[in-house]
Amino acid sequence: MDLEDFHGTERIADPPRKLTTENAPGPQAPKTGDLTYYAPWGNLAIFYKDGASASSDLLILGHIDADADQLSGADRITIEATS
């Protein structure tokens, strides 16, 4: 997926389809490296700066171990499901 900058804190991309939010974890404030899903828009985001606050619309899916400079300059990401 191609990434673009959003608000100077995250890189966003549109997955091929929306994800289900059934049984989603409770809200948490995103941190640098967090891979998230913003349910209202159906997009993924990788934060390269800590987010301002927790939101029930923003679901943290995982974490990428990379520094902020690597994340802020990322142009593309490939995500594969594991079993």
mmCIF file with all atom_site columns, C-alpha atoms in Angstrom:
data_model
loop_
_atom_site.group_PDB
_atom_site.id
_atom_site.type_symbol
_atom_site.label_atom_id
_atom_site.label_alt_id
_atom_site.label_comp_id
_atom_site.label_asym_id
_atom_site.label_entity_id
_atom_site.label_seq_id
_atom_site.pdbx_PDB_ins_code
_atom_site.Cartn_x
_atom_site.Cartn_y
_atom_site.Cartn_z
_atom_site.occupancy
_atom_site.B_iso_or_equiv
_atom_site.pdbx_formal_charge
_atom_site.auth_seq_id
_atom_site.auth_comp_id
_atom_site.auth_asym_id
_atom_site.auth_atom_id
_atom_site.pdbx_PDB_model_num
ATOM 1  C CA . MET A 1 1  ? 0.000   0.000   0.000  1.00 0.00 ? 1  MET A CA 1
ATOM 2  C CA . ASP A 1 2  ? 1.206   3.488   -0.787 1.00 0.00 ? 2  ASP A CA 1
ATOM 3  C CA . LEU A 1 3  ? 1.627   5.775   2.225  1.00 0.00 ? 3  LEU A CA 1
ATOM 4  C CA . GLU A 1 4  ? 1.013   9.512   2.509  1.00 0.00 ? 4  GLU A CA 1
ATOM 5  C CA . ASP A 1 5  ? 1.607   11.952  5.333  1.00 0.00 ? 5  ASP A CA 1
ATOM 6  C CA . PHE A 1 6  ? -1.251  12.981  7.595  1.00 0.00 ? 6  PHE A CA 1
ATOM 7  C CA . HIS A 1 7  ? -1.078  15.835  10.135 1.00 0.00 ? 7  HIS A CA 1
ATOM 8  C CA . GLY A 1 8  ? 2.703   15.564  10.505 1.00 0.00 ? 8  GLY A CA 1
ATOM 9  C CA . THR A 1 9  ? 2.343   12.620  12.902 1.00 0.00 ? 9  THR A CA 1
ATOM 10 C CA . GLU A 1 10 ? 1.450   9.570   10.832 1.00 0.00 ? 10 GLU A CA 1
ATOM 11 C CA . ARG A 1 11 ? 1.644   7.901   7.426  1.00 0.00 ? 11 ARG A CA 1
ATOM 12 C CA . ILE A 1 12 ? -1.696  6.594   6.158  1.00 0.00 ? 12 ILE A CA 1
ATOM 13 C CA . ALA A 1 13 ? -2.874  4.086   3.535  1.00 0.00 ? 13 ALA A CA 1
ATOM 14 C CA . ASP A 1 14 ? -6.153  2.639   2.329  1.00 0.00 ? 14 ASP A CA 1
ATOM 15 C CA . PRO A 1 15 ? -6.381  -1.161  2.610  1.00 0.00 ? 15 PRO A CA 1
ATOM 16 C CA . PRO A 1 16 ? -8.275  -3.069  -0.103 1.00 0.00 ? 16 PRO A CA 1
ATOM 17 C CA . ARG A 1 17 ? -11.270 -3.517  2.210  1.00 0.00 ? 17 ARG A CA 1
ATOM 18 C CA . LYS A 1 18 ? -12.504 -2.308  5.600  1.00 0.00 ? 18 LYS A CA 1
ATOM 19 C CA . LEU A 1 19 ? -11.613 -4.351  8.667  1.00 0.00 ? 19 LEU A CA 1
ATOM 20 C CA . THR A 1 20 ? -14.095 -5.550  11.255 1.00 0.00 ? 20 THR A CA 1
ATOM 21 C CA . THR A 1 21 ? -13.987 -3.817  14.624 1.00 0.00 ? 21 THR A CA 1
ATOM 22 C CA . GLU A 1 22 ? -15.838 -6.600  16.415 1.00 0.00 ? 22 GLU A CA 1
ATOM 23 C CA . ASN A 1 23 ? -14.124 -7.449  19.732 1.00 0.00 ? 23 ASN A CA 1
ATOM 24 C CA . ALA A 1 24 ? -11.706 -4.559  19.247 1.00 0.00 ? 24 ALA A CA 1
ATOM 25 C CA . PRO A 1 25 ? -9.461  -3.589  22.177 1.00 0.00 ? 25 PRO A CA 1
ATOM 26 C CA . GLY A 1 26 ? -10.190 -0.513  24.254 1.00 0.00 ? 26 GLY A CA 1
ATOM 27 C CA . PRO A 1 27 ? -8.857  2.901   23.217 1.00 0.00 ? 27 PRO A CA 1
ATOM 28 C CA . GLN A 1 28 ? -5.211  3.779   23.808 1.00 0.00 ? 28 GLN A CA 1
ATOM 29 C CA . ALA A 1 29 ? -3.184  6.824   22.793 1.00 0.00 ? 29 ALA A CA 1
ATOM 30 C CA . PRO A 1 30 ? -0.976  5.830   19.829 1.00 0.00 ? 30 PRO A CA 1
ATOM 31 C CA . LYS A 1 31 ? 2.805   5.856   20.239 1.00 0.00 ? 31 LYS A CA 1
ATOM 32 C CA . THR A 1 32 ? 5.600   6.123   17.693 1.00 0.00 ? 32 THR A CA 1
ATOM 33 C CA . GLY A 1 33 ? 5.709   2.865   15.727 1.00 0.00 ? 33 GLY A CA 1
ATOM 34 C CA . ASP A 1 34 ? 2.090   1.875   16.332 1.00 0.00 ? 34 ASP A CA 1
ATOM 35 C CA . LEU A 1 35 ? 0.181   0.416   13.394 1.00 0.00 ? 35 LEU A CA 1
ATOM 36 C CA . THR A 1 36 ? -3.432  1.538   13.738 1.00 0.00 ? 36 THR A CA 1
ATOM 37 C CA . TYR A 1 37 ? -6.800  1.354   12.029 1.00 0.00 ? 37 TYR A CA 1
ATOM 38 C CA . TYR A 1 38 ? -9.090  4.395   11.907 1.00 0.00 ? 38 TYR A CA 1
ATOM 39 C CA . ALA A 1 39 ? -12.537 2.794   11.709 1.00 0.00 ? 39 ALA A CA 1
ATOM 40 C CA . PRO A 1 40 ? -14.636 5.741   10.405 1.00 0.00 ? 40 PRO A CA 1
ATOM 41 C CA . TRP A 1 41 ? -12.447 6.157   7.298  1.00 0.00 ? 41 TRP A CA 1
ATOM 42 C CA . GLY A 1 42 ? -11.279 2.545   7.029  1.00 0.00 ? 42 GLY A CA 1
ATOM 43 C CA . ASN A 1 43 ? -7.605  3.485   6.706  1.00 0.00 ? 43 ASN A CA 1
ATOM 44 C CA . LEU A 1 44 ? -4.395  2.225   8.280  1.00 0.00 ? 44 LEU A CA 1
ATOM 45 C CA . ALA A 1 45 ? -1.884  4.543   9.911  1.00 0.00 ? 45 ALA A CA 1
ATOM 46 C CA . ILE A 1 46 ? 1.675   4.185   11.130 1.00 0.00 ? 46 ILE A CA 1
ATOM 47 C CA . PHE A 1 47 ? 2.534   6.788   13.744 1.00 0.00 ? 47 PHE A CA 1
ATOM 48 C CA . TYR A 1 48 ? 5.989   8.387   13.593 1.00 0.00 ? 48 TYR A CA 1
ATOM 49 C CA . LYS A 1 49 ? 5.143   10.746  16.474 1.00 0.00 ? 49 LYS A CA 1
ATOM 50 C CA . ASP A 1 50 ? 3.097   9.967   19.575 1.00 0.00 ? 50 ASP A CA 1
ATOM 51 C CA . GLY A 1 51 ? -0.617  10.681  19.127 1.00 0.00 ? 51 GLY A CA 1
ATOM 52 C CA . ALA A 1 52 ? -2.365  13.293  21.231 1.00 0.00 ? 52 ALA A CA 1
ATOM 53 C CA . SER A 1 53 ? -4.933  11.103  22.990 1.00 0.00 ? 53 SER A CA 1
ATOM 54 C CA . ALA A 1 54 ? -6.906  7.865   22.926 1.00 0.00 ? 54 ALA A CA 1
ATOM 55 C CA . SER A 1 55 ? -9.929  7.577   20.642 1.00 0.00 ? 55 SER A CA 1
ATOM 56 C CA . SER A 1 56 ? -12.499 4.790   20.431 1.00 0.00 ? 56 SER A CA 1
ATOM 57 C CA . ASP A 1 57 ? -12.335 5.178   16.624 1.00 0.00 ? 57 ASP A CA 1
ATOM 58 C CA . LEU A 1 58 ? -8.574  4.474   16.458 1.00 0.00 ? 58 LEU A CA 1
ATOM 59 C CA . LEU A 1 59 ? -7.602  0.846   17.042 1.00 0.00 ? 59 LEU A CA 1
ATOM 60 C CA . ILE A 1 60 ? -4.006  -0.170  17.686 1.00 0.00 ? 60 ILE A CA 1
ATOM 61 C CA . LEU A 1 61 ? -3.259  -3.310  15.652 1.00 0.00 ? 61 LEU A CA 1
ATOM 62 C CA . GLY A 1 62 ? 0.423   -3.749  16.390 1.00 0.00 ? 62 GLY A CA 1
ATOM 63 C CA . HIS A 1 63 ? 3.803   -2.088  16.586 1.00 0.00 ? 63 HIS A CA 1
ATOM 64 C CA . ILE A 1 64 ? 6.687   -1.613  14.147 1.00 0.00 ? 64 ILE A CA 1
ATOM 65 C CA . ASP A 1 65 ? 10.173  -1.522  15.659 1.00 0.00 ? 65 ASP A CA 1
ATOM 66 C CA . ALA A 1 66 ? 11.684  1.330   13.649 1.00 0.00 ? 66 ALA A CA 1
ATOM 67 C CA . ASP A 1 67 ? 12.836  4.829   14.502 1.00 0.00 ? 67 ASP A CA 1
ATOM 68 C CA . ALA A 1 68 ? 10.741  7.908   13.768 1.00 0.00 ? 68 ALA A CA 1
ATOM 69 C CA . ASP A 1 69 ? 12.924  8.982   10.803 1.00 0.00 ? 69 ASP A CA 1
ATOM 70 C CA . GLN A 1 70 ? 12.422  5.634   9.047  1.00 0.00 ? 70 GLN A CA 1
ATOM 71 C CA . LEU A 1 71 ? 8.673   5.730   9.647  1.00 0.00 ? 71 LEU A CA 1
ATOM 72 C CA . SER A 1 72 ? 8.189   9.377   8.632  1.00 0.00 ? 72 SER A CA 1
ATOM 73 C CA . GLY A 1 73 ? 9.916   8.772   5.283  1.00 0.00 ? 73 GLY A CA 1
ATOM 74 C CA . ALA A 1 74 ? 8.186   5.500   4.423  1.00 0.00 ? 74 ALA A CA 1
ATOM 75 C CA . ASP A 1 75 ? 6.459   5.592   1.027  1.00 0.00 ? 75 ASP A CA 1
ATOM 76 C CA . ARG A 1 76 ? 5.079   2.062   0.880  1.00 0.00 ? 76 ARG A CA 1
ATOM 77 C CA . ILE A 1 77 ? 4.217   -0.814  3.229  1.00 0.00 ? 77 ILE A CA 1
ATOM 78 C CA . THR A 1 78 ? 3.390   -4.458  2.680  1.00 0.00 ? 78 THR A CA 1
ATOM 79 C CA . ILE A 1 79 ? 1.329   -6.196  5.361  1.00 0.00 ? 79 ILE A CA 1
ATOM 80 C CA . GLU A 1 80 ? 0.745   -9.941  5.366  1.00 0.00 ? 80 GLU A CA 1
ATOM 81 C CA . ALA A 1 81 ? -1.490  -11.958 7.668  1.00 0.00 ? 81 ALA A CA 1
ATOM 82 C CA . THR A 1 82 ? 0.130   -14.652 9.774  1.00 0.00 ? 82 THR A CA 1
ATOM 83 C CA . SER A 1 83 ? -1.496  -17.729 11.192 1.00 0.00 ? 83 SER A CA 1
#
